[in-house]
Amino acid sequence: MTTPVRPEHSLSADEARRIALRAQGLLGAPDRRAGVRGVLRHLGAVQLDTISVLARSHELVPYARLGPVGREAVESAYWSGGHSFEYWSHAACVLPVEEWPHFAFRRRAFRERGHRWHQMRDREGSSAAVREKLKAEGPLTTAELGGGRNGGEWWDWSESKIAVEWLLDTGEVVVAERRGWKRVYDLAERAVPDALFHDDVDDHTCIRRLVAQAGTALGVATRADLADYHRLKAEQVDAALPDTDLVPVEVEGWGKPAWADPAALETTPRGRHRTTLLSPFDSLIWDRARTERVFGFTHRLEAYVPRPKRVHGYFAMPLLAGGKLVGRMDPAREGTTLVARQLSLRGERDVEPMARALREAAEWVGCDTVRVERCDPEAVRTPLEKALKTALDAT
């Protein structure tokens, strides 16, 4: 544990919530000129996931902040021009390419450990074969490298798949592009800009940078929040905190020491609140404990929960409105109809924001109608359907 530090500022719970929203790009005017790449640089990490219901999570994150930016533009921003790469951060994430040197500590940790999940029969030979194929043929998908599986379950990886993922973990290979959601692997020495292609940054400097970046992206955070953002260890955060510019603060009701980005304390968060549906993997809410503490809202992804035990649905998306989490909706798509399989709201006062968010989401993914199936409380169904009709007729 760190030695207790006297807080330099006291924040109300409401101030902390608004600081967090602004830090995440969900309060105030969005930086449309910087676009999707600007969102990525500011957040520092955008989580990737295979689930696609309304859209994939990495598309939903900039959508939540910028509005209905073209989906092809989102993909192009991530996967063209060498502006980003994939690696292990909060989970599998797309990261700004400028952060490549700061994940050297994790690449070194993989090398020291010797494997991720799978062991190779011939690590040297299999790795060499992948290197040579990439060198000779350029960027390749798993299929082009020889296939991903041995024919069994999804985790029954082929030797070439294990090898290329090992080279990705240790930094010899990089993914800076996806084609139809398939990873495209390339030699890091070819894909990472020369000025960034090195592991010269020591562990402490790497971790200090990631703690500071997490502090900026969160606005105000506990030690656990800072650790969770890039999945660092608590002791790593403790060692790095004194060397960052983060300011110790106390937050009403949190009951734990916290740190704030000094820039976030300079001005009062003001401006327009975004009304939007959020991916469950959005960095505003990906930490369940923080979401409960900041918003008083309990949320978990139920995609891997057996259907009979689900409370809110397979991919329930929280509704952000007025700077608060006021409901959620589990989406599906049937042709040009956006289906709210299960929808919940605090009450009738949140009907209009939900209708507006549904209308915008439907239009963004090419749907022209919205159908609500289960509704909780049932009493909001009639006003919601009326508000939806008004919103859709206005488009």
mmCIF file of C-alpha atoms in Angstrom:
data_model
loop_
_atom_site.group_PDB
_atom_site.id
_atom_site.type_symbol
_atom_site.label_atom_id
_atom_site.label_comp_id
_atom_site.label_asym_id
_atom_site.label_seq_id
_atom_site.Cartn_x
_atom_site.Cartn_y
_atom_site.Cartn_z
ATOM 1 C CA MET A 1 0.000 0.000 0.000
ATOM 2 C CA THR A 2 1.051 3.555 -0.626
ATOM 3 C CA THR A 3 1.743 5.860 2.289
ATOM 4 C CA PRO A 4 -1.448 7.891 2.897
ATOM 5 C CA VAL A 5 -1.259 11.285 1.194
ATOM 6 C CA ARG A 6 -3.254 14.265 2.418
ATOM 7 C CA PRO A 7 -5.936 15.171 -0.172
ATOM 8 C CA GLU A 8 -5.351 18.500 -1.888
ATOM 9 C CA HIS A 9 -8.999 18.895 -2.962
ATOM 10 C CA SER A 10 -12.421 17.710 -1.871
ATOM 11 C CA LEU A 11 -14.993 16.857 -4.514
ATOM 12 C CA SER A 12 -18.684 16.183 -4.176
ATOM 13 C CA ALA A 13 -20.000 12.980 -5.712
ATOM 14 C CA ASP A 14 -21.715 15.070 -8.395
ATOM 15 C CA GLU A 15 -18.499 16.933 -9.237
ATOM 16 C CA ALA A 16 -16.625 13.650 -9.553
ATOM 17 C CA ARG A 17 -19.317 12.239 -11.827
ATOM 18 C CA ARG A 18 -19.196 15.251 -14.146
ATOM 19 C CA ILE A 19 -15.385 15.226 -14.188
ATOM 20 C CA ALA A 20 -15.502 11.566 -15.195
ATOM 21 C CA LEU A 21 -18.008 12.256 -17.974
ATOM 22 C CA ARG A 22 -15.961 15.105 -19.395
ATOM 23 C CA ALA A 23 -12.757 13.088 -19.197
ATOM 24 C CA GLN A 24 -14.443 10.336 -21.221
ATOM 25 C CA GLY A 25 -15.653 12.763 -23.885
ATOM 26 C CA LEU A 26 -19.332 12.539 -22.932
ATOM 27 C CA LEU A 27 -19.827 16.052 -21.560
ATOM 28 C CA GLY A 28 -19.180 19.138 -23.630
ATOM 29 C CA ALA A 29 -18.766 19.640 -27.344
ATOM 30 C CA PRO A 30 -17.114 16.688 -29.107
ATOM 31 C CA ASP A 31 -13.904 17.275 -31.026
ATOM 32 C CA ARG A 32 -15.278 16.395 -34.455
ATOM 33 C CA ARG A 33 -12.176 17.601 -36.267
ATOM 34 C CA ALA A 34 -10.043 15.048 -34.427
ATOM 35 C CA GLY A 35 -12.721 12.447 -35.123
ATOM 36 C CA VAL A 36 -12.401 8.773 -34.306
ATOM 37 C CA ARG A 37 -8.628 8.892 -34.028
ATOM 38 C CA GLY A 38 -8.943 11.763 -31.588
ATOM 39 C CA VAL A 39 -11.322 9.692 -29.454
ATOM 40 C CA LEU A 40 -8.842 6.814 -29.478
ATOM 41 C CA ARG A 41 -5.890 9.015 -28.531
ATOM 42 C CA HIS A 42 -7.846 10.606 -25.710
ATOM 43 C CA LEU A 43 -9.213 7.371 -24.260
ATOM 44 C CA GLY A 44 -5.900 5.589 -24.745
ATOM 45 C CA ALA A 45 -7.618 2.252 -25.358
ATOM 46 C CA VAL A 46 -10.803 1.054 -27.052
ATOM 47 C CA GLN A 47 -11.805 -2.490 -26.190
ATOM 48 C CA LEU A 48 -12.427 -5.013 -28.956
ATOM 49 C CA ASP A 49 -14.962 -7.808 -28.791
ATOM 50 C CA THR A 50 -16.414 -10.330 -31.201
ATOM 51 C CA ILE A 51 -20.056 -9.673 -30.244
ATOM 52 C CA SER A 52 -21.953 -7.694 -32.875
ATOM 53 C CA VAL A 53 -25.631 -7.009 -32.247
ATOM 54 C CA LEU A 54 -26.285 -3.338 -32.918
ATOM 55 C CA ALA A 55 -22.643 -2.931 -33.980
ATOM 56 C CA ARG A 56 -19.274 -4.034 -32.653
ATOM 57 C CA SER A 57 -18.086 -2.391 -29.468
ATOM 58 C CA HIS A 58 -15.149 -0.554 -31.064
ATOM 59 C CA GLU A 59 -17.681 1.142 -33.379
ATOM 60 C CA LEU A 60 -20.072 1.986 -30.540
ATOM 61 C CA VAL A 61 -17.404 3.816 -28.514
ATOM 62 C CA PRO A 62 -16.778 6.668 -31.004
ATOM 63 C CA TYR A 63 -20.477 6.676 -31.924
ATOM 64 C CA ALA A 64 -21.338 7.393 -28.287
ATOM 65 C CA ARG A 65 -19.053 10.427 -28.293
ATOM 66 C CA LEU A 66 -19.298 11.809 -31.828
ATOM 67 C CA GLY A 67 -22.789 10.770 -32.861
ATOM 68 C CA PRO A 68 -23.622 8.822 -36.027
ATOM 69 C CA VAL A 69 -20.202 8.982 -37.701
ATOM 70 C CA GLY A 70 -20.117 6.694 -40.748
ATOM 71 C CA ARG A 71 -19.286 3.112 -39.813
ATOM 72 C CA GLU A 72 -16.853 2.760 -42.716
ATOM 73 C CA ALA A 73 -15.117 5.916 -41.505
ATOM 74 C CA VAL A 74 -14.757 4.334 -38.060
ATOM 75 C CA GLU A 75 -13.122 1.235 -39.507
ATOM 76 C CA SER A 76 -10.837 3.298 -41.725
ATOM 77 C CA ALA A 77 -9.764 5.447 -38.788
ATOM 78 C CA TYR A 78 -8.653 2.391 -36.853
ATOM 79 C CA TRP A 79 -7.232 0.182 -39.567
ATOM 80 C CA SER A 80 -5.558 2.464 -42.098
ATOM 81 C CA GLY A 81 -2.575 4.776 -42.104
ATOM 82 C CA GLY A 82 -0.656 3.020 -39.331
ATOM 83 C CA HIS A 83 -2.317 5.073 -36.572
ATOM 84 C CA SER A 84 -3.114 2.197 -34.218
ATOM 85 C CA PHE A 85 -2.286 -1.343 -33.193
ATOM 86 C CA GLU A 86 -3.909 -4.125 -31.193
ATOM 87 C CA TYR A 87 -2.555 -5.328 -27.912
ATOM 88 C CA TRP A 88 -3.420 -6.356 -24.370
ATOM 89 C CA SER A 89 -4.532 -3.362 -22.319
ATOM 90 C CA HIS A 90 -7.806 -3.465 -20.362
ATOM 91 C CA ALA A 91 -8.446 -6.509 -22.542
ATOM 92 C CA ALA A 92 -7.741 -6.948 -26.246
ATOM 93 C CA CYS A 93 -7.806 -3.303 -27.314
ATOM 94 C CA VAL A 94 -7.017 -1.022 -30.198
ATOM 95 C CA LEU A 95 -4.357 1.446 -29.016
ATOM 96 C CA PRO A 96 -2.772 4.593 -30.443
ATOM 97 C CA VAL A 97 0.471 3.632 -32.167
ATOM 98 C CA GLU A 98 2.276 6.276 -30.083
ATOM 99 C CA GLU A 99 1.783 4.013 -27.070
ATOM 100 C CA TRP A 100 3.749 1.116 -28.586
ATOM 101 C CA PRO A 101 6.920 1.835 -26.531
ATOM 102 C CA HIS A 102 4.915 1.974 -23.290
ATOM 103 C CA PHE A 103 3.758 -1.636 -23.580
ATOM 104 C CA ALA A 104 7.356 -2.868 -23.628
ATOM 105 C CA PHE A 105 6.954 -3.931 -19.980
ATOM 106 C CA ARG A 106 4.160 -6.304 -20.968
ATOM 107 C CA ARG A 107 6.051 -7.715 -23.928
ATOM 108 C CA ARG A 108 9.011 -8.378 -21.639
ATOM 109 C CA ALA A 109 6.708 -10.075 -19.126
ATOM 110 C CA PHE A 110 5.414 -12.422 -21.819
ATOM 111 C CA ARG A 111 8.950 -13.303 -22.886
ATOM 112 C CA GLU A 112 9.881 -14.063 -19.289
ATOM 113 C CA ARG A 113 6.790 -16.197 -18.769
ATOM 114 C CA GLY A 114 7.360 -18.115 -21.989
ATOM 115 C CA HIS A 115 3.745 -18.544 -23.142
ATOM 116 C CA ARG A 116 0.270 -17.072 -22.954
ATOM 117 C CA TRP A 117 -2.300 -19.898 -22.972
ATOM 118 C CA HIS A 118 -0.863 -22.470 -25.345
ATOM 119 C CA GLN A 119 2.451 -24.283 -25.537
ATOM 120 C CA MET A 120 4.046 -24.956 -28.936
ATOM 121 C CA ARG A 121 5.505 -28.298 -29.897
ATOM 122 C CA ASP A 122 8.445 -26.517 -31.576
ATOM 123 C CA ARG A 123 8.515 -22.881 -30.533
ATOM 124 C CA GLU A 124 11.679 -21.902 -32.370
ATOM 125 C CA GLY A 125 10.822 -23.708 -35.585
ATOM 126 C CA SER A 126 7.181 -22.630 -35.693
ATOM 127 C CA SER A 127 8.021 -19.009 -34.878
ATOM 128 C CA ALA A 128 10.717 -18.939 -37.533
ATOM 129 C CA ALA A 129 8.277 -20.291 -40.130
ATOM 130 C CA VAL A 130 5.773 -17.522 -39.359
ATOM 131 C CA ARG A 131 8.479 -14.851 -39.498
ATOM 132 C CA GLU A 132 9.694 -16.070 -42.881
ATOM 133 C CA LYS A 133 6.206 -16.276 -44.363
ATOM 134 C CA LEU A 134 5.361 -12.737 -43.239
ATOM 135 C CA LYS A 135 8.710 -11.467 -44.497
ATOM 136 C CA ALA A 136 8.203 -13.061 -47.903
ATOM 137 C CA GLU A 137 4.491 -12.476 -48.439
ATOM 138 C CA GLY A 138 3.646 -9.362 -46.431
ATOM 139 C CA PRO A 139 0.710 -8.932 -44.019
ATOM 140 C CA LEU A 140 -1.382 -12.102 -43.665
ATOM 141 C CA THR A 141 -4.493 -13.359 -41.886
ATOM 142 C CA THR A 142 -4.569 -16.513 -39.763
ATOM 143 C CA ALA A 143 -6.063 -18.445 -42.676
ATOM 144 C CA GLU A 144 -3.282 -17.271 -44.979
ATOM 145 C CA LEU A 145 -0.713 -18.396 -42.413
ATOM 146 C CA GLY A 146 -2.094 -21.919 -42.439
ATOM 147 C CA GLY A 147 -5.369 -21.852 -40.518
ATOM 148 C CA GLY A 148 -6.365 -21.135 -36.962
ATOM 149 C CA ARG A 149 -7.582 -24.462 -35.575
ATOM 150 C CA ASN A 150 -6.714 -28.117 -35.620
ATOM 151 C CA GLY A 151 -10.341 -29.063 -36.219
ATOM 152 C CA GLY A 152 -11.509 -29.229 -32.622
ATOM 153 C CA GLU A 153 -13.016 -26.564 -30.345
ATOM 154 C CA TRP A 154 -12.226 -22.880 -30.774
ATOM 155 C CA TRP A 155 -9.305 -23.038 -28.319
ATOM 156 C CA ASP A 156 -7.719 -25.970 -30.173
ATOM 157 C CA TRP A 157 -5.322 -23.678 -32.021
ATOM 158 C CA SER A 158 -3.035 -24.776 -34.811
ATOM 159 C CA GLU A 159 0.721 -24.551 -34.331
ATOM 160 C CA SER A 160 0.934 -21.571 -36.716
ATOM 161 C CA LYS A 161 -1.844 -19.739 -34.837
ATOM 162 C CA ILE A 162 -0.094 -20.283 -31.492
ATOM 163 C CA ALA A 163 3.171 -19.111 -33.027
ATOM 164 C CA VAL A 164 1.833 -15.902 -34.557
ATOM 165 C CA GLU A 165 -0.034 -14.998 -31.354
ATOM 166 C CA TRP A 166 3.134 -15.626 -29.358
ATOM 167 C CA LEU A 167 5.057 -13.307 -31.687
ATOM 168 C CA LEU A 168 2.275 -10.757 -31.237
ATOM 169 C CA ASP A 169 2.538 -11.025 -27.443
ATOM 170 C CA THR A 170 6.294 -10.535 -27.503
ATOM 171 C CA GLY A 171 6.345 -7.726 -30.055
ATOM 172 C CA GLU A 172 7.847 -9.305 -33.163
ATOM 173 C CA VAL A 173 4.475 -9.235 -34.909
ATOM 174 C CA VAL A 174 1.798 -6.546 -34.812
ATOM 175 C CA VAL A 175 -1.848 -6.276 -35.829
ATOM 176 C CA ALA A 176 -2.464 -2.836 -37.303
ATOM 177 C CA GLU A 177 -5.291 -3.820 -39.647
ATOM 178 C CA ARG A 178 -8.431 -5.941 -39.747
ATOM 179 C CA ARG A 179 -10.172 -7.243 -42.844
ATOM 180 C CA GLY A 180 -13.753 -8.220 -42.239
ATOM 181 C CA TRP A 181 -12.966 -8.544 -38.534
ATOM 182 C CA LYS A 182 -10.032 -10.874 -39.271
ATOM 183 C CA ARG A 183 -6.709 -9.915 -37.749
ATOM 184 C CA VAL A 184 -4.008 -9.097 -40.269
ATOM 185 C CA TYR A 185 -0.538 -9.859 -38.910
ATOM 186 C CA ASP A 186 2.619 -8.089 -40.028
ATOM 187 C CA LEU A 187 6.204 -7.862 -38.869
ATOM 188 C CA ALA A 188 6.392 -5.129 -36.245
ATOM 189 C CA GLU A 189 9.630 -3.830 -37.735
ATOM 190 C CA ARG A 190 7.711 -3.086 -40.916
ATOM 191 C CA ALA A 191 4.434 -1.802 -39.443
ATOM 192 C CA VAL A 192 5.554 0.267 -36.432
ATOM 193 C CA PRO A 193 7.172 3.640 -37.261
ATOM 194 C CA ASP A 194 10.937 3.551 -36.844
ATOM 195 C CA ALA A 195 10.926 6.195 -34.108
ATOM 196 C CA LEU A 196 8.568 4.076 -32.002
ATOM 197 C CA PHE A 197 9.885 0.619 -32.773
ATOM 198 C CA HIS A 198 11.925 -0.116 -29.679
ATOM 199 C CA ASP A 199 11.622 -1.615 -26.209
ATOM 200 C CA ASP A 200 14.072 0.813 -24.633
ATOM 201 C CA VAL A 201 11.543 2.196 -22.124
ATOM 202 C CA ASP A 202 12.067 0.639 -18.692
ATOM 203 C CA ASP A 203 9.182 -0.908 -16.776
ATOM 204 C CA HIS A 204 8.758 1.968 -14.328
ATOM 205 C CA THR A 205 8.558 4.557 -17.103
ATOM 206 C CA CYS A 206 6.072 2.418 -19.034
ATOM 207 C CA ILE A 207 3.804 1.976 -16.048
ATOM 208 C CA ARG A 208 4.091 5.620 -14.986
ATOM 209 C CA ARG A 209 2.911 6.651 -18.446
ATOM 210 C CA LEU A 210 -0.041 4.243 -18.408
ATOM 211 C CA VAL A 211 -1.110 5.283 -14.901
ATOM 212 C CA ALA A 212 -0.971 8.940 -15.921
ATOM 213 C CA GLN A 213 -2.873 8.222 -19.123
ATOM 214 C CA ALA A 214 -5.537 6.323 -17.208
ATOM 215 C CA GLY A 215 -5.841 9.247 -14.815
ATOM 216 C CA THR A 216 -6.422 11.633 -17.699
ATOM 217 C CA ALA A 217 -8.976 9.344 -19.344
ATOM 218 C CA LEU A 218 -10.865 8.780 -16.081
ATOM 219 C CA GLY A 219 -10.629 12.326 -14.715
ATOM 220 C CA VAL A 220 -10.785 11.197 -11.109
ATOM 221 C CA ALA A 221 -10.083 7.652 -9.939
ATOM 222 C CA THR A 222 -9.177 5.376 -7.065
ATOM 223 C CA ARG A 223 -6.053 3.245 -7.167
ATOM 224 C CA ALA A 224 -8.197 0.266 -8.241
ATOM 225 C CA ASP A 225 -9.693 2.324 -11.078
ATOM 226 C CA LEU A 226 -6.236 3.328 -12.303
ATOM 227 C CA ALA A 227 -5.019 -0.261 -12.160
ATOM 228 C CA ASP A 228 -8.044 -1.651 -13.969
ATOM 229 C CA TYR A 229 -7.833 0.711 -16.948
ATOM 230 C CA HIS A 230 -4.780 -0.999 -18.456
ATOM 231 C CA ARG A 231 -4.924 -4.049 -16.146
ATOM 232 C CA LEU A 232 -1.918 -3.150 -14.044
ATOM 233 C CA LYS A 233 -1.102 -4.564 -10.630
ATOM 234 C CA ALA A 234 -1.927 -2.528 -7.540
ATOM 235 C CA GLU A 235 1.720 -2.446 -6.490
ATOM 236 C CA GLN A 236 2.701 -1.157 -9.929
ATOM 237 C CA VAL A 237 0.258 1.729 -9.558
ATOM 238 C CA ASP A 238 1.529 2.437 -6.044
ATOM 239 C CA ALA A 239 5.108 2.671 -7.283
ATOM 240 C CA ALA A 240 4.226 4.913 -10.211
ATOM 241 C CA LEU A 241 1.769 7.349 -8.623
ATOM 242 C CA PRO A 242 4.332 9.580 -6.893
ATOM 243 C CA ASP A 243 6.034 10.171 -10.244
ATOM 244 C CA THR A 244 2.871 11.272 -12.029
ATOM 245 C CA ASP A 245 1.163 14.661 -11.928
ATOM 246 C CA LEU A 246 -2.062 13.166 -10.568
ATOM 247 C CA VAL A 247 -3.383 15.069 -7.565
ATOM 248 C CA PRO A 248 -4.656 13.322 -4.395
ATOM 249 C CA VAL A 249 -8.301 14.174 -3.701
ATOM 250 C CA GLU A 250 -11.154 12.980 -1.566
ATOM 251 C CA VAL A 251 -14.560 12.323 -3.089
ATOM 252 C CA GLU A 252 -17.795 12.400 -1.151
ATOM 253 C CA GLY A 253 -19.122 8.895 -0.579
ATOM 254 C CA TRP A 254 -16.251 7.029 -2.197
ATOM 255 C CA GLY A 255 -14.606 6.014 1.062
ATOM 256 C CA LYS A 256 -11.257 5.458 -0.636
ATOM 257 C CA PRO A 257 -8.336 7.716 -1.565
ATOM 258 C CA ALA A 258 -8.560 9.071 -5.094
ATOM 259 C CA TRP A 259 -6.419 10.940 -7.587
ATOM 260 C CA ALA A 260 -7.447 13.471 -10.210
ATOM 261 C CA ASP A 261 -6.001 14.791 -13.423
ATOM 262 C CA PRO A 262 -4.852 18.329 -12.486
ATOM 263 C CA ALA A 263 -6.243 19.697 -15.764
ATOM 264 C CA ALA A 264 -9.653 18.299 -14.824
ATOM 265 C CA LEU A 265 -9.639 20.362 -11.627
ATOM 266 C CA GLU A 266 -8.888 23.663 -13.333
ATOM 267 C CA THR A 267 -12.385 24.295 -14.733
ATOM 268 C CA THR A 268 -15.895 23.237 -13.817
ATOM 269 C CA PRO A 269 -17.245 20.612 -16.229
ATOM 270 C CA ARG A 270 -19.973 22.250 -18.313
ATOM 271 C CA GLY A 271 -21.634 21.763 -21.658
ATOM 272 C CA ARG A 272 -24.008 19.460 -23.460
ATOM 273 C CA HIS A 273 -24.593 16.002 -22.075
ATOM 274 C CA ARG A 274 -24.592 13.263 -24.682
ATOM 275 C CA THR A 275 -27.731 11.127 -24.834
ATOM 276 C CA THR A 276 -26.709 7.722 -26.129
ATOM 277 C CA LEU A 277 -26.744 3.976 -25.708
ATOM 278 C CA LEU A 278 -23.401 2.657 -24.468
ATOM 279 C CA SER A 279 -21.570 -0.535 -25.290
ATOM 280 C CA PRO A 280 -21.136 -2.710 -22.177
ATOM 281 C CA PHE A 281 -17.421 -2.570 -23.070
ATOM 282 C CA ASP A 282 -17.292 1.241 -23.138
ATOM 283 C CA SER A 283 -14.491 2.565 -20.930
ATOM 284 C CA LEU A 284 -16.990 4.781 -19.084
ATOM 285 C CA ILE A 285 -18.599 1.663 -17.602
ATOM 286 C CA TRP A 286 -16.285 -1.318 -18.219
ATOM 287 C CA ASP A 287 -15.328 -1.381 -14.516
ATOM 288 C CA ARG A 288 -18.420 -2.577 -12.674
ATOM 289 C CA ALA A 289 -17.304 -1.378 -9.217
ATOM 290 C CA ARG A 290 -16.495 2.108 -10.536
ATOM 291 C CA THR A 291 -19.805 2.301 -12.409
ATOM 292 C CA GLU A 292 -21.681 1.566 -9.194
ATOM 293 C CA ARG A 293 -19.618 4.087 -7.250
ATOM 294 C CA VAL A 294 -19.806 6.938 -9.776
ATOM 295 C CA PHE A 295 -23.318 6.430 -11.163
ATOM 296 C CA GLY A 296 -25.123 4.311 -8.578
ATOM 297 C CA PHE A 297 -25.881 1.912 -11.440
ATOM 298 C CA THR A 298 -25.317 -1.841 -11.334
ATOM 299 C CA HIS A 299 -24.462 -3.321 -14.693
ATOM 300 C CA ARG A 300 -22.890 -6.492 -15.990
ATOM 301 C CA LEU A 301 -22.575 -8.144 -19.357
ATOM 302 C CA GLU A 302 -24.896 -11.151 -19.489
ATOM 303 C CA ALA A 303 -23.836 -12.561 -22.867
ATOM 304 C CA TYR A 304 -22.172 -15.486 -21.106
ATOM 305 C CA VAL A 305 -24.921 -15.950 -18.528
ATOM 306 C CA PRO A 306 -27.376 -18.805 -19.278
ATOM 307 C CA ARG A 307 -30.520 -17.351 -20.875
ATOM 308 C CA PRO A 308 -32.872 -18.274 -17.984
ATOM 309 C CA LYS A 309 -30.621 -16.434 -15.529
ATOM 310 C CA ARG A 310 -30.306 -13.187 -17.489
ATOM 311 C CA VAL A 311 -31.859 -10.149 -15.860
ATOM 312 C CA HIS A 312 -31.473 -7.477 -18.541
ATOM 313 C CA GLY A 313 -30.543 -9.415 -21.677
ATOM 314 C CA TYR A 314 -27.701 -10.709 -23.824
ATOM 315 C CA PHE A 315 -26.013 -7.386 -24.692
ATOM 316 C CA ALA A 316 -27.867 -4.830 -22.580
ATOM 317 C CA MET A 317 -26.698 -1.321 -23.439
ATOM 318 C CA PRO A 318 -27.026 1.306 -20.686
ATOM 319 C CA LEU A 319 -28.736 4.570 -21.586
ATOM 320 C CA LEU A 320 -26.738 7.698 -20.739
ATOM 321 C CA ALA A 321 -28.885 10.809 -20.493
ATOM 322 C CA GLY A 322 -28.389 14.026 -18.573
ATOM 323 C CA GLY A 323 -25.072 12.719 -17.326
ATOM 324 C CA LYS A 324 -26.672 9.743 -15.585
ATOM 325 C CA LEU A 325 -27.349 6.107 -16.403
ATOM 326 C CA VAL A 326 -31.137 5.928 -16.476
ATOM 327 C CA GLY A 327 -32.025 2.669 -18.212
ATOM 328 C CA ARG A 328 -30.844 -0.039 -20.585
ATOM 329 C CA MET A 329 -31.855 -1.824 -23.761
ATOM 330 C CA ASP A 330 -30.967 -5.244 -25.172
ATOM 331 C CA PRO A 331 -30.848 -4.846 -28.978
ATOM 332 C CA ALA A 332 -31.418 -7.100 -31.959
ATOM 333 C CA ARG A 333 -31.870 -6.417 -35.654
ATOM 334 C CA GLU A 334 -34.448 -7.953 -37.963
ATOM 335 C CA GLY A 335 -33.997 -6.601 -41.471
ATOM 336 C CA THR A 336 -34.490 -2.847 -41.201
ATOM 337 C CA THR A 337 -36.101 -3.080 -37.767
ATOM 338 C CA LEU A 338 -34.176 -2.368 -34.593
ATOM 339 C CA VAL A 339 -35.668 -4.588 -31.913
ATOM 340 C CA ALA A 340 -35.507 -3.701 -28.242
ATOM 341 C CA ARG A 341 -35.819 -7.231 -26.919
ATOM 342 C CA GLN A 342 -35.805 -6.009 -23.350
ATOM 343 C CA LEU A 343 -35.932 -2.400 -22.216
ATOM 344 C CA SER A 344 -35.969 -0.861 -18.768
ATOM 345 C CA LEU A 345 -36.249 2.709 -17.505
ATOM 346 C CA ARG A 346 -36.417 4.403 -14.137
ATOM 347 C CA GLY A 347 -39.766 5.909 -15.097
ATOM 348 C CA GLU A 348 -41.694 8.022 -17.580
ATOM 349 C CA ARG A 349 -39.297 10.964 -17.241
ATOM 350 C CA ASP A 350 -36.707 8.930 -19.146
ATOM 351 C CA VAL A 351 -38.986 7.974 -22.036
ATOM 352 C CA GLU A 352 -37.991 10.839 -24.327
ATOM 353 C CA PRO A 353 -34.205 10.277 -23.978
ATOM 354 C CA MET A 354 -34.633 6.546 -24.666
ATOM 355 C CA ALA A 355 -36.787 7.252 -27.721
ATOM 356 C CA ARG A 356 -34.209 9.714 -29.016
ATOM 357 C CA ALA A 357 -31.342 7.279 -28.433
ATOM 358 C CA LEU A 358 -33.215 4.439 -30.137
ATOM 359 C CA ARG A 359 -34.078 6.605 -33.124
ATOM 360 C CA GLU A 360 -30.483 7.745 -33.567
ATOM 361 C CA ALA A 361 -29.107 4.219 -33.168
ATOM 362 C CA ALA A 362 -31.619 2.803 -35.640
ATOM 363 C CA GLU A 363 -30.781 5.421 -38.248
ATOM 364 C CA TRP A 364 -27.038 4.875 -37.728
ATOM 365 C CA VAL A 365 -27.246 1.146 -38.499
ATOM 366 C CA GLY A 366 -29.671 1.529 -41.403
ATOM 367 C CA CYS A 367 -32.941 0.648 -39.663
ATOM 368 C CA ASP A 368 -36.134 2.603 -40.291
ATOM 369 C CA THR A 369 -38.372 1.170 -37.576
ATOM 370 C CA VAL A 370 -38.062 0.248 -33.907
ATOM 371 C CA ARG A 371 -40.017 -2.478 -32.128
ATOM 372 C CA VAL A 372 -40.124 -2.830 -28.364
ATOM 373 C CA GLU A 373 -40.734 -6.321 -26.992
ATOM 374 C CA ARG A 374 -40.408 -6.547 -23.196
ATOM 375 C CA CYS A 375 -40.709 -3.262 -21.311
ATOM 376 C CA ASP A 376 -40.033 -2.585 -17.623
ATOM 377 C CA PRO A 377 -42.048 -0.986 -16.177
ATOM 378 C CA GLU A 378 -44.841 -1.896 -18.586
ATOM 379 C CA ALA A 379 -46.466 1.457 -17.819
ATOM 380 C CA VAL A 380 -43.876 3.285 -19.943
ATOM 381 C CA ARG A 381 -44.662 1.290 -23.107
ATOM 382 C CA THR A 382 -47.439 3.543 -24.433
ATOM 383 C CA PRO A 383 -45.608 6.857 -23.914
ATOM 384 C CA LEU A 384 -42.402 5.292 -25.252
ATOM 385 C CA GLU A 385 -44.037 4.020 -28.434
ATOM 386 C CA LYS A 386 -45.669 7.421 -28.917
ATOM 387 C CA ALA A 387 -42.320 9.190 -28.448
ATOM 388 C CA LEU A 388 -40.654 6.712 -30.830
ATOM 389 C CA LYS A 389 -43.254 7.390 -33.521
ATOM 390 C CA THR A 390 -42.700 11.124 -33.155
ATOM 391 C CA ALA A 391 -38.918 10.704 -33.301
ATOM 392 C CA LEU A 392 -39.008 8.376 -36.325
ATOM 393 C CA ASP A 393 -41.504 10.547 -38.194
ATOM 394 C CA ALA A 394 -39.128 13.478 -37.736
ATOM 395 C CA THR A 395 -36.251 11.713 -39.554
#
